[in-house]
Coordinates of C-alpha atoms in Angstrom, one line a residue:
X1 CA 92.8 65.2 97.5
X2 CA 94.5 64.9 100.9
X3 CA 92.3 64.4 104.0
X4 CA 92.1 67.3 106.5
X5 CA 94.1 66.5 109.6
X6 CA 94.5 68.2 113.0
X7 CA 97.8 70.0 113.2
X8 CA 97.0 71.0 116.8
X9 CA 94.4 68.9 118.6
X10 CA 92.0 70.2 121.1
X11 CA 93.5 70.7 124.6
X12 CA 91.8 70.4 128.0
X13 CA 91.1 73.8 129.5
X14 CA 90.0 74.8 133.0
X15 CA 87.7 77.7 133.8
X16 CA 85.8 79.0 136.8
X17 CA 82.1 78.7 136.9
X18 CA 80.4 81.8 135.4
X19 CA 83.5 82.7 133.4
X20 CA 84.2 81.9 129.7
X21 CA 86.6 79.4 128.2
X22 CA 88.2 79.3 124.7
X23 CA 88.9 76.0 123.0
X24 CA 91.1 76.0 119.8
X25 CA 92.3 73.5 117.3
X26 CA 94.4 73.9 114.1
X27 CA 93.6 72.0 110.9
X28 CA 95.8 71.2 108.0
X29 CA 93.6 73.0 105.4
X30 CA 92.3 76.5 105.8
X31 CA 88.5 77.2 105.5
X32 CA 87.6 73.6 106.4
X33 CA 84.1 73.5 107.9
X34 CA 84.2 72.6 111.6
X35 CA 81.4 71.0 113.6
X36 CA 81.7 71.4 117.4
X37 CA 80.1 68.6 119.4
X38 CA 79.6 67.7 123.1
X39 CA 79.2 63.9 123.1
X40 CA 76.7 63.2 120.3
X41 CA 75.1 66.7 120.4
X42 CA 76.1 69.2 117.7
X43 CA 76.6 72.6 119.3
X44 CA 74.9 75.6 117.6
X45 CA 75.8 79.3 117.9
X46 CA 74.0 81.0 120.7
X47 CA 74.5 83.3 123.7
X48 CA 76.4 80.4 125.2
X49 CA 78.5 79.2 122.3
X50 CA 80.4 81.3 119.8
X51 CA 82.4 79.9 116.9
X52 CA 85.3 81.6 115.1
X53 CA 87.5 80.4 112.3
X54 CA 90.6 82.1 111.0
X55 CA 92.5 80.3 108.3
X56 CA 93.4 76.9 109.8
X57 CA 92.5 77.8 113.4
X58 CA 89.0 77.0 114.7
X59 CA 87.8 78.4 118.0
X60 CA 84.9 77.6 120.3
X61 CA 84.1 80.1 123.1
X62 CA 81.8 78.9 125.9
X63 CA 80.3 81.7 128.0
X64 CA 79.0 81.4 131.5
X65 CA 80.7 78.0 132.1
X66 CA 78.9 75.5 134.3
X67 CA 80.0 72.1 135.6
X68 CA 77.7 70.5 133.0
X69 CA 80.0 72.0 130.3
X70 CA 82.8 69.6 131.2

């Protein structure tokens, strides 16, 4: 079985404090589980973080962006 690869890697995004930012990446295989991390910490769905996945595209939405989210 072929390994899952990034067809489109994560890009840097800028957002103003208090707003939201959307990060997306595209994978080579649809429905592949995605784990979002900040450093060594696995992010979990909450009021702050929302995860979406449509086919090969995975999205992370960060609400109420602060400088510590960089």
